[in-house]
Amino acid sequence: MLFDPRMNNLKPYLKSITIDRPKQPADNFPFNIPALRELDLLEFHPDITFFVGENGAGKSTLLEAIANVLGIGGDGGTGNYLSKDEYGDSSLASYMRAQKSIHKPKDKYFLRAESFYNLGNYLEQLAKDPDARTDRAKAFTRYGGRSFHLSSHGESFLTVITKTFSGTGLYLMDEPEAALSPTRQLAALIRINQLVKQKSQFIIATHSPILLSYPHSCIYLFSEDGCSKVKYEDTEHFRVTRDFLNNYPKRLDQLLSDDDDD
């Protein structure tokens, strides 16, 4: 069996995506990215699928395209708020087909660190719009009744994970650890596990060795060699973090030593 057999009769909501690349060789973005150049099919774990790799490896580009195909929108949020990113839109979604379950998730959300501030602004505008017939509290009902701009970035992020995600959902997250301390990452991991047990599916692009440790998952590495499955212990995130913490005096000496002093 390809994935862990914990899947139930609902999941995965998103089984796979197929990419029909241009017939002619494409030297332009996004097909000039090695991990996406030869990618034809990507299958998703019923619980959690992780995307890992260096900055610029194509993780966020693919995640944004998946959000567009699902109708959530690449700018993040629930799908009720859709805006076009004139600089970041890769048009990858136009080459993509999604294979979905016959069961639809009751909840969908794309938590994207890069555009989270824009989403907060949208909710503020909605609260102040007289034609929307709502007030500030109602605009933020799904977010604990509190404006993002009245909380820290990390607090707002964790609020989305703990209060906005309601279960039986399909959730996309792009580098959620960017706003979370290590302790908050552990809290997020606990909540993610609760949501998985509540018939939720996640697709997460991350650099966090804490989040990557989740046992019921599949990890895809985006690299110069393409896109391939890896084990947690074989990720650079695990190996480098473990080595540094276990040998940090020596590693600091190596990293910070000045060769000119020799």
Coordinates of C-alpha atoms in Angstrom, one line a residue:
M1 CA 0.0 0.0 0.0
L2 CA 1.3 3.4 -1.0
F3 CA 0.2 5.2 2.2
D4 CA -0.5 4.5 5.8
P5 CA -3.8 2.6 6.1
R6 CA -5.4 4.9 8.6
M7 CA -7.5 6.6 5.9
N8 CA -11.3 6.4 6.5
N9 CA -14.1 6.3 4.0
L10 CA -14.0 10.0 3.4
K11 CA -10.3 10.8 3.0
P12 CA -8.3 11.8 1.1
Y13 CA -10.5 14.6 -0.3
L14 CA -7.7 15.4 -2.7
K15 CA -6.2 12.2 -4.0
S16 CA -3.7 13.5 -6.5
I17 CA -2.9 16.2 -9.0
T18 CA -1.8 15.7 -12.6
I19 CA 0.2 18.3 -14.5
D20 CA 0.0 18.4 -18.3
R21 CA 3.1 20.4 -19.2
P22 CA 3.4 22.4 -22.4
K23 CA 4.4 20.2 -25.3
Q24 CA 7.3 22.5 -26.2
P25 CA 10.2 22.7 -23.8
A26 CA 9.4 25.4 -21.3
D27 CA 12.2 27.6 -20.1
N28 CA 9.9 30.1 -18.3
F29 CA 8.6 30.1 -14.8
P30 CA 7.3 27.8 -13.3
F31 CA 8.6 24.9 -15.5
N32 CA 12.1 26.1 -15.3
I33 CA 12.1 24.9 -11.7
P34 CA 13.7 21.5 -11.6
A35 CA 11.2 20.0 -9.1
L36 CA 8.3 21.0 -11.4
R37 CA 9.9 20.4 -14.8
E38 CA 9.3 16.7 -14.9
L39 CA 6.5 16.4 -12.4
D40 CA 3.5 14.6 -14.0
L41 CA 1.6 13.1 -11.0
L42 CA 1.6 13.8 -7.3
E43 CA -0.4 11.6 -4.9
F44 CA -1.5 12.9 -1.5
H45 CA -1.5 11.2 1.9
P46 CA -5.0 11.0 3.5
D47 CA -3.7 12.7 6.6
I48 CA -0.8 15.0 5.9
T49 CA 1.5 15.6 2.9
F50 CA 4.6 17.7 3.5
F51 CA 6.5 19.7 0.9
V52 CA 10.2 20.3 1.8
G53 CA 13.2 21.8 0.0
E54 CA 15.3 24.9 -0.3
N55 CA 13.9 28.4 -0.8
G56 CA 12.9 28.7 -4.5
A57 CA 12.5 25.0 -5.0
G58 CA 8.8 25.3 -6.1
K59 CA 7.0 24.3 -2.9
S60 CA 4.9 27.4 -2.5
T61 CA 4.4 27.7 -6.3
L62 CA 2.8 24.2 -6.4
L63 CA 0.8 24.8 -3.2
E64 CA -0.6 28.1 -4.6
A65 CA -1.6 26.3 -7.8
I66 CA -3.4 23.6 -5.8
A67 CA -5.3 26.3 -3.9
N68 CA -6.4 27.8 -7.2
V69 CA -7.5 24.5 -8.6
L70 CA -9.5 23.8 -5.4
G71 CA -11.3 27.2 -5.7
I72 CA -9.7 28.5 -2.5
G73 CA -7.5 31.0 -4.3
G74 CA -3.8 31.4 -4.1
D75 CA -3.9 34.5 -1.8
G76 CA -5.1 32.4 1.1
G77 CA -8.2 32.2 3.3
T78 CA -11.5 30.3 2.9
G79 CA -12.1 30.9 -0.8
N80 CA -14.7 33.6 -0.1
Y81 CA -11.9 36.1 -0.5
L82 CA -10.2 35.8 -3.9
S83 CA -7.6 38.2 -5.3
K84 CA -5.1 37.9 -8.1
D85 CA -1.4 38.1 -7.2
E86 CA 0.0 40.0 -10.2
Y87 CA 3.6 39.1 -9.2
G88 CA 3.3 35.6 -7.8
D89 CA 0.7 34.0 -10.1
S90 CA 2.5 31.3 -12.1
S91 CA -0.5 30.1 -14.2
L92 CA 0.6 26.6 -13.1
A93 CA -3.0 25.8 -12.1
S94 CA -4.1 26.1 -15.8
Y95 CA -2.0 23.0 -16.5
M96 CA -3.2 21.0 -13.5
R97 CA -6.0 18.5 -13.0
A98 CA -7.1 17.4 -9.6
Q99 CA -8.5 13.9 -8.7
K100 CA -10.9 14.3 -5.8
S101 CA -12.9 12.0 -3.6
I102 CA -16.6 11.8 -4.2
H103 CA -16.8 13.2 -0.6
K104 CA -16.3 16.9 -0.3
P105 CA -14.7 18.5 2.7
K106 CA -17.0 20.6 4.9
D107 CA -14.3 23.1 5.5
K108 CA -11.4 24.5 3.3
Y109 CA -8.7 26.9 4.1
F110 CA -5.3 28.1 2.8
L111 CA -3.1 29.5 5.5
R112 CA -0.4 31.4 3.7
A113 CA 2.2 33.4 5.7
E114 CA 3.1 35.7 2.7
S115 CA -0.4 37.1 2.3
F116 CA -1.8 36.7 5.8
Y117 CA -1.6 40.5 6.4
N118 CA -3.7 41.1 3.2
L119 CA -6.4 38.8 4.5
G120 CA -6.5 40.7 7.8
N121 CA -7.0 43.9 5.9
Y122 CA -9.8 42.4 3.9
L123 CA -11.6 41.4 7.1
E124 CA -11.1 44.9 8.5
Q125 CA -12.7 46.4 5.4
L126 CA -15.5 43.9 5.6
A127 CA -16.2 44.9 9.2
K128 CA -16.4 48.6 8.2
D129 CA -18.4 48.1 5.0
P130 CA -22.0 49.4 5.6
D131 CA -23.2 47.4 2.6
A132 CA -21.9 44.2 4.2
R133 CA -24.5 44.5 7.0
T134 CA -22.1 43.2 9.6
D135 CA -20.1 44.5 12.5
R136 CA -16.5 44.1 13.5
A137 CA -17.2 41.1 15.8
K138 CA -19.2 39.3 13.2
A139 CA -16.5 39.8 10.6
F140 CA -14.1 38.0 12.9
T141 CA -16.5 35.4 14.3
R142 CA -14.6 32.6 12.6
Y143 CA -11.3 34.0 14.0
G144 CA -12.2 34.1 17.7
G145 CA -13.9 37.4 17.4
R146 CA -10.7 39.4 17.4
S147 CA -9.0 41.3 14.6
F148 CA -5.7 40.0 13.3
H149 CA -4.2 43.5 13.7
L150 CA -4.9 43.4 17.5
S151 CA -2.8 40.3 18.0
S152 CA 0.7 39.3 17.2
H153 CA 1.4 37.5 13.9
G154 CA 2.0 34.2 15.8
E155 CA -1.1 34.6 17.9
S156 CA -3.3 35.2 14.8
F157 CA -1.7 32.2 13.0
L158 CA -2.4 29.9 15.9
T159 CA -5.9 31.3 16.2
V160 CA -6.6 30.2 12.7
I161 CA -5.3 26.7 13.4
T162 CA -7.1 26.3 16.7
K163 CA -10.3 28.1 16.2
T164 CA -10.9 28.6 12.5
F165 CA -10.2 25.1 11.3
S166 CA -13.3 23.3 12.3
G167 CA -12.6 19.7 11.2
T168 CA -13.7 17.4 8.3
G169 CA -11.7 19.8 6.2
L170 CA -9.0 20.2 3.6
Y171 CA -6.3 22.5 4.8
L172 CA -3.3 24.0 3.0
M173 CA -0.6 25.7 4.9
D174 CA 2.5 27.5 3.5
E175 CA 5.3 27.8 6.0
P176 CA 3.1 28.2 9.1
E177 CA 6.2 28.0 11.3
A178 CA 7.2 31.5 10.0
A179 CA 5.0 33.0 12.7
L180 CA 5.3 30.4 15.4
S181 CA 7.8 29.9 18.2
P182 CA 8.9 26.3 18.9
T183 CA 6.4 26.0 21.7
R184 CA 3.6 27.3 19.5
Q185 CA 4.7 24.8 16.8
L186 CA 4.2 22.0 19.3
A187 CA 0.7 23.4 20.1
A188 CA 0.0 23.6 16.4
L189 CA 1.1 19.9 16.0
I190 CA -1.3 18.9 18.8
R191 CA -4.2 20.7 17.1
I192 CA -3.3 19.3 13.6
N193 CA -3.4 15.8 15.1
Q194 CA -6.9 16.5 16.6
L195 CA -8.1 17.7 13.2
V196 CA -6.7 14.6 11.4
K197 CA -8.7 12.5 13.8
Q198 CA -11.7 14.6 12.9
K199 CA -11.4 13.5 9.3
S200 CA -9.2 16.4 8.0
Q201 CA -6.5 16.3 5.4
F202 CA -3.5 18.7 5.3
I203 CA -1.0 19.7 2.6
I204 CA 1.8 21.7 4.2
A205 CA 5.0 23.4 2.8
T206 CA 7.4 23.7 5.7
H207 CA 11.0 24.0 7.0
S208 CA 10.0 23.0 10.5
P209 CA 11.5 19.7 11.8
I210 CA 8.9 19.9 14.5
L211 CA 5.9 19.8 12.2
L212 CA 7.7 17.3 9.8
S213 CA 7.9 14.8 12.7
Y214 CA 4.2 14.0 12.4
P215 CA 4.1 10.2 12.0
H216 CA 1.1 9.7 9.7
S217 CA 2.4 11.6 6.7
C218 CA 4.2 11.6 3.4
I219 CA 7.1 14.0 2.7
Y220 CA 8.0 15.1 -0.8
L221 CA 11.5 16.7 -1.3
F222 CA 11.7 19.4 -4.0
S223 CA 15.3 19.6 -5.2
E224 CA 17.5 20.0 -8.3
D225 CA 16.9 16.3 -9.0
G226 CA 13.1 16.7 -9.1
C227 CA 10.4 15.8 -6.7
S228 CA 10.7 12.6 -4.6
K229 CA 9.5 11.0 -1.4
V230 CA 11.8 10.9 1.6
K231 CA 11.7 9.7 5.2
Y232 CA 11.7 12.2 8.0
E233 CA 15.1 11.1 9.3
D234 CA 16.6 11.6 5.8
T235 CA 15.5 15.2 5.5
E236 CA 18.1 18.0 5.7
H237 CA 15.8 19.6 8.3
F238 CA 16.1 16.7 10.7
R239 CA 19.8 15.9 10.1
V240 CA 21.1 19.5 10.3
T241 CA 19.0 20.4 13.3
R242 CA 20.0 17.2 15.2
D243 CA 23.7 17.7 14.4
F244 CA 23.7 21.3 15.4
L245 CA 21.9 20.8 18.7
N246 CA 24.1 17.8 19.6
N247 CA 27.3 19.5 18.7
Y248 CA 26.5 23.2 18.8
P249 CA 29.8 24.5 20.5
K250 CA 31.9 22.7 17.8
R251 CA 29.5 23.8 15.0
L252 CA 29.5 27.4 16.2
D253 CA 33.3 27.4 16.3
Q254 CA 33.4 26.0 12.7
L255 CA 30.8 28.4 11.4
L256 CA 32.1 31.6 13.1
S257 CA 35.8 31.0 13.0
D258 CA 37.8 33.5 10.9
D259 CA 40.3 31.9 8.6
D260 CA 42.4 35.1 8.6
D261 CA 43.2 34.5 12.2
D262 CA 45.2 31.3 11.3

